[in-house]
Coordinates of C-alpha atoms in Angstrom, one line a residue:
Chain A
X1 CA 156.8 143.5 133.9
X2 CA 153.6 142.6 131.5
X3 CA 154.8 139.7 128.4
X4 CA 153.9 141.4 125.6
X5 CA 150.4 140.5 124.1
X6 CA 150.5 137.6 121.9
X7 CA 146.9 138.5 119.4
X8 CA 146.9 136.9 116.3
X9 CA 148.8 139.4 114.4
X10 CA 151.7 139.3 116.9
X11 CA 152.8 135.2 117.0
X12 CA 154.6 133.8 113.9
X13 CA 152.7 131.3 112.6
X14 CA 156.1 131.1 110.0
X15 CA 159.4 131.7 112.0
X16 CA 158.2 131.8 116.0
X17 CA 161.5 130.5 116.5
X18 CA 162.4 134.4 115.6
X19 CA 160.0 135.3 118.6
X20 CA 159.7 136.5 122.1
X21 CA 158.0 137.5 124.1
X22 CA 160.1 139.4 126.0
X23 CA 159.2 142.6 127.7
X24 CA 163.0 144.6 128.4
X25 CA 163.9 143.2 124.0
X26 CA 161.5 145.1 122.8
X27 CA 162.7 148.3 124.7
X28 CA 166.5 148.1 123.7
X29 CA 165.3 147.3 120.3
X30 CA 163.1 151.0 120.5
X31 CA 165.9 153.1 122.3
X32 CA 168.5 151.4 119.7
X33 CA 166.1 153.3 117.2
X34 CA 166.2 156.4 116.0
X35 CA 163.5 156.3 113.5
X36 CA 160.6 154.7 112.8
X37 CA 158.5 153.5 110.5
X38 CA 155.2 155.0 110.8
X39 CA 151.9 152.9 108.9
X40 CA 149.3 154.6 108.3
X41 CA 146.7 154.2 105.9
X42 CA 145.0 157.2 103.8
X43 CA 141.7 156.3 101.8
X44 CA 142.2 152.9 101.9
X45 CA 145.7 152.2 100.6
X46 CA 148.3 151.8 103.0
X47 CA 151.4 154.9 103.9
X48 CA 154.8 154.4 105.6
X49 CA 156.2 157.5 106.6
X50 CA 160.2 158.0 108.6
X51 CA 160.0 160.0 111.7
X52 CA 161.2 160.3 114.9
X53 CA 160.9 158.5 118.0
X54 CA 160.8 158.0 121.8
X55 CA 159.7 156.0 123.8
X56 CA 159.4 156.9 127.6
X57 CA 157.9 153.7 130.3
X58 CA 155.1 152.3 127.8
X59 CA 154.7 154.9 125.9
X60 CA 156.3 155.8 122.0
X61 CA 156.3 159.1 121.7
X62 CA 156.1 160.1 118.0
X63 CA 156.0 164.1 116.5
X64 CA 155.2 165.5 113.5
X65 CA 154.4 169.0 111.6
X66 CA 150.7 170.0 112.7
X67 CA 149.6 169.8 108.8
X68 CA 151.4 166.7 108.3
X69 CA 149.3 164.5 106.3
X70 CA 150.6 161.1 107.7
X71 CA 150.0 162.5 111.9
X72 CA 146.4 163.8 110.0
X73 CA 146.0 160.1 109.5
X74 CA 146.7 159.7 113.5
X75 CA 144.5 160.3 116.0
X76 CA 141.2 157.8 116.2
X77 CA 142.6 155.5 113.5
X78 CA 144.7 153.0 113.5
X79 CA 148.4 153.1 113.1
X80 CA 151.5 150.8 112.5
X81 CA 154.9 151.5 113.6
X82 CA 158.1 149.5 113.5
X83 CA 162.0 149.6 114.0
X84 CA 164.4 147.4 112.0
X85 CA 168.5 147.4 113.0
X86 CA 170.1 145.8 110.6
X87 CA 172.7 144.1 112.0
X88 CA 174.0 141.6 109.3
X89 CA 174.5 139.5 106.2
X90 CA 173.7 136.1 106.6
X91 CA 175.4 134.7 103.7
X92 CA 174.8 131.1 102.6
X93 CA 176.0 128.1 100.7
X94 CA 172.8 127.9 98.4
X95 CA 170.7 130.8 97.7
X96 CA 167.6 129.7 99.2
X97 CA 169.6 129.8 103.1
X98 CA 170.8 133.3 102.2
X99 CA 168.7 136.2 105.2
X100 CA 169.9 138.3 107.0
X101 CA 170.2 139.7 110.7
X102 CA 168.2 141.3 112.1
X103 CA 166.0 143.1 115.3
X104 CA 162.7 144.6 115.0
X105 CA 159.7 146.2 116.5
X106 CA 156.2 146.5 114.8
X107 CA 153.4 147.8 117.5
X108 CA 150.1 148.3 116.0
X109 CA 148.3 151.0 117.7
X110 CA 145.5 153.5 118.2
X111 CA 147.4 156.3 119.1
X112 CA 146.4 159.4 121.2
X113 CA 147.2 163.1 120.1
X114 CA 149.3 164.6 123.3
X115 CA 147.3 168.0 124.3
X116 CA 148.2 168.5 127.8
X117 CA 151.0 171.1 127.6
X118 CA 153.9 168.4 129.6
X119 CA 153.1 165.8 128.8
X120 CA 153.5 167.0 125.3
X121 CA 156.5 168.6 126.0
X122 CA 158.4 166.3 127.3
X123 CA 156.8 164.0 124.4
X124 CA 159.2 165.8 122.3
X125 CA 162.2 165.7 124.9
X126 CA 161.2 162.2 124.6
X127 CA 161.3 162.2 120.9
X128 CA 164.9 164.8 121.1
X129 CA 166.2 162.9 124.0
X130 CA 166.2 159.7 122.0
X131 CA 167.9 161.1 119.4
X132 CA 170.4 162.8 120.8
X133 CA 171.3 162.0 124.1
X134 CA 171.7 165.6 126.5
X135 CA 170.4 167.9 123.4
X136 CA 167.6 169.3 125.6
X137 CA 169.1 170.5 128.2
X138 CA 171.0 172.5 125.9
X139 CA 169.5 174.0 123.1
X140 CA 166.9 176.6 123.4
X141 CA 163.4 175.5 125.1
X142 CA 160.2 176.2 122.0
X143 CA 158.4 178.7 122.0
X144 CA 154.0 178.9 123.0
X145 CA 153.9 178.9 119.1
X146 CA 156.6 176.0 118.3
X147 CA 155.2 174.1 120.4
X148 CA 151.4 175.4 118.4
X149 CA 153.7 174.1 115.4
X150 CA 154.0 170.6 116.4
X151 CA 152.1 167.8 117.4
X152 CA 152.8 164.7 119.5
X153 CA 151.5 161.3 119.3
X154 CA 151.6 159.0 121.8
X155 CA 151.0 154.9 121.4
X156 CA 151.3 152.2 123.8
X157 CA 153.2 149.6 123.9
X158 CA 150.5 147.1 124.4
X159 CA 150.6 145.5 121.9
X160 CA 154.1 144.7 119.8
X161 CA 156.0 141.5 118.6
X162 CA 159.9 141.5 118.6
X163 CA 162.0 139.6 115.8
X164 CA 165.2 138.3 116.4
X165 CA 167.3 136.7 113.4
X166 CA 171.5 136.0 114.7
X167 CA 173.6 133.5 114.3
X168 CA 175.4 131.4 111.0
X169 CA 174.0 131.0 108.1
X170 CA 171.7 127.5 108.9
X171 CA 172.0 124.9 105.1
X172 CA 170.9 121.9 104.0
X173 CA 172.8 119.1 105.4
X174 CA 175.0 118.8 101.6
X175 CA 175.5 122.1 100.6
X176 CA 178.7 121.8 103.7
X177 CA 180.3 119.8 101.2
X178 CA 180.3 123.0 98.7
X179 CA 183.4 124.6 97.8
X180 CA 181.7 128.6 98.4
X181 CA 182.6 130.7 101.8
X182 CA 179.5 131.1 104.4
X183 CA 179.3 133.4 107.4
X184 CA 178.7 137.0 108.4
X185 CA 179.0 140.2 107.2
X186 CA 178.1 142.3 110.0
X187 CA 176.7 145.8 110.4
X188 CA 177.6 148.9 112.3
X189 CA 175.8 151.9 112.3
X190 CA 178.3 154.7 113.4
X191 CA 178.4 158.3 113.5
X192 CA 181.1 160.2 112.9
X193 CA 183.0 164.0 113.8
X194 CA 180.7 166.3 114.2
X195 CA 181.1 168.9 111.5
X196 CA 180.2 172.5 113.0
X197 CA 178.0 174.4 111.3
X198 CA 179.3 177.6 109.0
X199 CA 178.1 180.0 110.6
X200 CA 178.8 179.1 114.3
X201 CA 180.1 181.3 116.4
X202 CA 183.4 181.3 117.7
X203 CA 185.4 179.2 120.5
X204 CA 182.2 176.7 120.8
X205 CA 183.0 172.9 121.3
X206 CA 181.6 170.9 120.6
X207 CA 180.1 169.9 123.5
X208 CA 180.8 166.6 125.6
X209 CA 177.3 165.3 125.0
X210 CA 178.1 164.8 121.1
X211 CA 181.0 165.0 121.4
X212 CA 181.1 161.2 123.2
X213 CA 179.4 159.8 120.5
X214 CA 181.7 159.2 118.0
X215 CA 182.1 156.5 116.9
X216 CA 186.3 155.6 117.2
Chain B
X1 CA 163.4 158.9 81.7
X2 CA 160.2 159.7 82.5
X3 CA 159.8 162.0 85.9
X4 CA 158.6 160.8 88.9
X5 CA 154.4 160.6 88.9
X6 CA 152.4 163.5 90.7
X7 CA 150.1 162.6 92.9
X8 CA 148.2 163.9 95.7
X9 CA 150.4 162.2 97.6
X10 CA 153.8 161.9 96.3
X11 CA 153.5 165.9 95.6
X12 CA 154.9 167.2 98.8
X13 CA 152.3 170.1 99.9
X14 CA 154.3 170.8 103.4
X15 CA 158.4 170.8 102.7
X16 CA 158.1 171.0 99.1
X17 CA 162.0 171.8 99.0
X18 CA 162.9 168.5 99.8
X19 CA 161.6 166.8 97.2
X20 CA 162.9 166.2 93.8
X21 CA 161.8 164.6 90.8
X22 CA 164.5 163.2 89.7
X23 CA 163.9 159.5 89.1
X24 CA 167.8 159.1 88.7
X25 CA 168.0 160.2 92.4
X26 CA 164.9 156.8 92.9
X27 CA 167.4 154.7 92.0
X28 CA 170.6 156.1 94.0
X29 CA 168.7 156.4 97.4
X30 CA 167.0 152.7 96.6
X31 CA 170.2 151.3 94.9
X32 CA 172.0 152.3 97.9
X33 CA 169.5 150.1 100.7
X34 CA 169.2 146.8 101.9
X35 CA 166.5 147.4 103.9
X36 CA 163.1 148.1 102.8
X37 CA 160.1 149.4 104.6
X38 CA 156.2 147.1 103.1
X39 CA 153.4 148.5 104.0
X40 CA 149.6 146.4 103.4
X41 CA 147.0 146.7 104.6
X42 CA 145.4 143.8 106.5
X43 CA 141.7 143.8 108.2
X44 CA 142.0 147.7 107.8
X45 CA 145.1 148.6 109.4
X46 CA 148.1 149.4 108.2
X47 CA 150.9 147.0 109.0
X48 CA 154.6 147.8 108.5
X49 CA 157.0 144.7 107.6
X50 CA 161.1 144.8 107.0
X51 CA 161.9 142.9 104.0
X52 CA 164.7 142.9 101.6
X53 CA 163.9 144.2 98.5
X54 CA 166.3 144.7 94.4
X55 CA 165.5 147.3 91.4
X56 CA 165.9 146.1 88.2
X57 CA 165.8 149.0 86.1
X58 CA 161.5 150.1 86.6
X59 CA 160.4 147.2 88.7
X60 CA 161.1 146.9 92.0
X61 CA 161.2 143.2 93.7
X62 CA 160.3 142.0 97.2
X63 CA 160.4 138.2 98.1
X64 CA 159.6 136.2 100.8
X65 CA 158.1 132.5 102.4
X66 CA 155.2 131.3 100.2
X67 CA 153.2 131.8 103.2
X68 CA 153.7 135.1 104.3
X69 CA 151.1 136.7 105.3
X70 CA 152.9 140.4 104.9
X71 CA 153.6 139.1 101.0
X72 CA 149.6 137.1 100.6
X73 CA 148.3 140.7 100.9
X74 CA 150.6 141.8 98.8
X75 CA 148.9 140.4 95.1
X76 CA 145.8 143.2 94.4
X77 CA 146.8 144.7 96.4
X78 CA 148.3 148.5 96.7
X79 CA 151.7 148.4 98.7
X80 CA 154.2 150.7 100.1
X81 CA 157.3 150.4 100.1
X82 CA 160.2 152.8 101.4
X83 CA 163.8 153.2 101.2
X84 CA 165.5 155.7 104.4
X85 CA 169.3 156.4 104.8
X86 CA 169.6 158.4 107.5
X87 CA 172.6 160.4 107.4
X88 CA 173.0 162.7 110.1
X89 CA 172.0 164.7 112.7
X90 CA 170.6 167.7 112.6
X91 CA 172.3 169.8 115.9
X92 CA 170.2 173.3 115.7
X93 CA 170.4 176.1 118.4
X94 CA 167.2 175.4 119.1
X95 CA 165.1 172.0 119.7
X96 CA 162.3 173.3 117.7
X97 CA 165.1 173.1 114.4
X98 CA 167.2 169.7 115.1
X99 CA 166.5 167.8 112.2
X100 CA 167.4 164.7 110.3
X101 CA 169.3 164.6 106.9
X102 CA 167.6 161.9 105.5
X103 CA 167.0 159.8 101.7
X104 CA 164.4 158.6 101.6
X105 CA 161.9 157.0 98.6
X106 CA 158.2 156.3 98.9
X107 CA 156.8 153.8 96.1
X108 CA 153.5 152.8 96.1
X109 CA 151.7 150.4 94.0
X110 CA 149.5 146.9 94.0
X111 CA 151.6 144.4 92.9
X112 CA 152.1 141.7 90.4
X113 CA 152.8 138.1 91.8
X114 CA 155.8 137.3 89.8
X115 CA 154.1 133.4 88.7
X116 CA 156.8 133.3 85.3
X117 CA 159.3 131.4 86.0
X118 CA 162.4 133.3 84.5
X119 CA 161.5 136.7 85.5
X120 CA 161.1 134.3 89.6
X121 CA 164.7 133.3 89.0
X122 CA 165.8 137.4 87.8
X123 CA 163.6 138.3 91.0
X124 CA 166.0 136.6 93.0
X125 CA 168.6 137.2 91.7
X126 CA 168.0 141.2 91.4
X127 CA 167.1 141.3 95.7
X128 CA 170.5 139.1 96.1
X129 CA 172.0 141.4 93.8
X130 CA 171.0 144.2 95.8
X131 CA 171.8 142.3 99.6
X132 CA 175.5 141.2 97.7
X133 CA 177.2 142.1 94.8
X134 CA 178.3 139.3 93.0
X135 CA 177.3 136.1 95.6
X136 CA 173.9 134.8 92.2
X137 CA 177.0 132.9 91.2
X138 CA 178.8 131.5 93.3
X139 CA 176.4 129.8 95.4
X140 CA 174.3 126.9 95.1
X141 CA 171.6 128.3 92.5
X142 CA 167.7 127.2 93.7
X143 CA 165.9 124.0 93.0
X144 CA 162.9 123.4 92.0
X145 CA 161.0 122.7 96.0
X146 CA 163.5 125.8 96.7
X147 CA 161.2 128.5 94.6
X148 CA 158.1 126.8 94.9
X149 CA 158.9 127.1 98.8
X150 CA 159.5 131.4 97.7
X151 CA 157.0 134.1 96.3
X152 CA 158.4 137.6 94.0
X153 CA 156.0 140.5 94.1
X154 CA 157.0 142.8 91.2
X155 CA 156.5 146.2 91.7
X156 CA 156.2 149.4 89.6
X157 CA 158.2 152.6 89.4
X158 CA 155.2 154.5 88.7
X159 CA 154.1 156.3 91.1
X160 CA 156.9 157.4 93.6
X161 CA 157.8 160.4 95.5
X162 CA 161.5 161.0 97.4
X163 CA 162.8 163.2 99.6
X164 CA 166.0 164.6 100.9
X165 CA 167.1 165.9 103.9
X166 CA 170.5 167.5 103.9
X167 CA 173.3 170.1 105.3
X168 CA 173.5 172.1 108.1
X169 CA 170.7 173.2 110.5
X170 CA 168.7 176.7 109.8
X171 CA 168.6 179.0 112.9
X172 CA 165.9 181.4 114.1
X173 CA 167.8 185.0 113.1
X174 CA 168.0 185.8 116.2
X175 CA 168.9 182.4 117.5
X176 CA 172.7 182.9 115.7
X177 CA 174.3 184.7 118.7
X178 CA 173.5 182.1 120.7
X179 CA 176.0 180.0 123.2
X180 CA 175.0 176.7 122.1
X181 CA 176.7 174.0 119.3
X182 CA 175.5 173.4 116.3
X183 CA 176.5 171.1 113.1
X184 CA 175.2 168.2 112.0
X185 CA 176.4 164.4 113.3
X186 CA 177.3 162.5 110.0
X187 CA 175.9 158.6 111.0
X188 CA 177.2 156.2 108.5
X189 CA 175.6 152.0 107.4
X190 CA 179.5 150.6 108.1
X191 CA 180.0 146.7 107.0
X192 CA 182.7 145.1 109.6
X193 CA 184.8 141.8 109.0
X194 CA 183.0 138.4 107.7
X195 CA 182.6 135.9 110.6
X196 CA 183.3 132.6 109.2
X197 CA 180.6 129.9 109.8
X198 CA 181.8 127.8 112.5
X199 CA 182.2 124.7 110.5
X200 CA 183.3 126.4 106.8
X201 CA 185.4 123.8 105.9
X202 CA 189.0 124.6 106.2
X203 CA 191.2 126.6 103.0
X204 CA 187.8 129.2 101.6
X205 CA 189.4 132.3 102.0
X206 CA 187.1 134.6 102.4
X207 CA 185.7 135.5 98.2
X208 CA 186.4 138.7 96.6
X209 CA 183.2 140.3 96.6
X210 CA 182.9 140.1 99.9
X211 CA 186.2 141.1 101.1
X212 CA 185.9 144.4 99.4
X213 CA 183.1 145.3 101.2
X214 CA 183.9 146.5 104.3
X215 CA 184.7 149.6 106.0
X216 CA 188.6 150.8 106.2

């Protein structure tokens, strides 16, 4: 596998120990997420929009309404896609050393508007399957008209940076004597019991690919 | 309370029914979150960084290392701060109508670098308390040197937009006859049991303000 690129903005000057050039970690962070925050520049100003995405190899797909301004600004203009997992609150003895355990991936690049019908379908499948694995084969496929109503952007994972903060607090030597609790409060994202559509036809059980996601 | 502003970029052309001008909803979404995604423009390109924040009245505070490039780009330049809650996966009968239940707040503005020592301390308290309510009074306060090592930005909530998507799927009439399960898979963010620092002094219990956050 190629290492991650090391451009000026993906090299971490401040906390290099939180950086990693491991491409598999990038993939893992992206695959563990459900929404990204997509940054675009509109009239010189930053705009950050949450949206669904999916990864296939070293390509990230995002989709949206063909009319969405966040996507209109996309093709031929640089974007930034950030995926963050909040893993825990790091409680230190001093306020200064409080921190957050997290994993984040930041991808920079100029996206390509996907026009090839096969790749567009692939992009939509990848986004759908990232949210709900197994769902693509079950639900009704998009019609030609529905396909026209969505835009799919492809972004290469060529330029990306990964940051991971894990573990407990790191306090100043003299503060370890303080009578202050310190440690980590873990944070999880969990799935609740599926809530059927009130007008769901009788006799349709929750399918296995959805039931198995529920956090027990 | 003032209604939210309605500038071109905070008016929602595409899905106006998901917009709301209710300022209390904006406050709620911000207060429910722990990290925001901060968008800045660096050399003409967008950059989106996850960071901690807190709200006091109609001011949002973010902080970071005095040397962090994301904050260096901040003062006197416009930023965008987005907070998103992922509430559920909306499973429809057709792939086209799959959606996500979410609440998001997008705030635009030019932040002010907080230089007044009292307000800077207030900003840090607000950020700390947003992550761990009750912690500010317990941990060791910042020294003068520690204060100098962090920057605090204040962003007014004057220009903001809120989007909320809730409820079940909305399918095309003819698709309700399909034998496909439809509904919502709820998503929660939960706190696990606090994990004490391995070198925590003996006899220091988990304080009540932390214990009470744990999801039972």
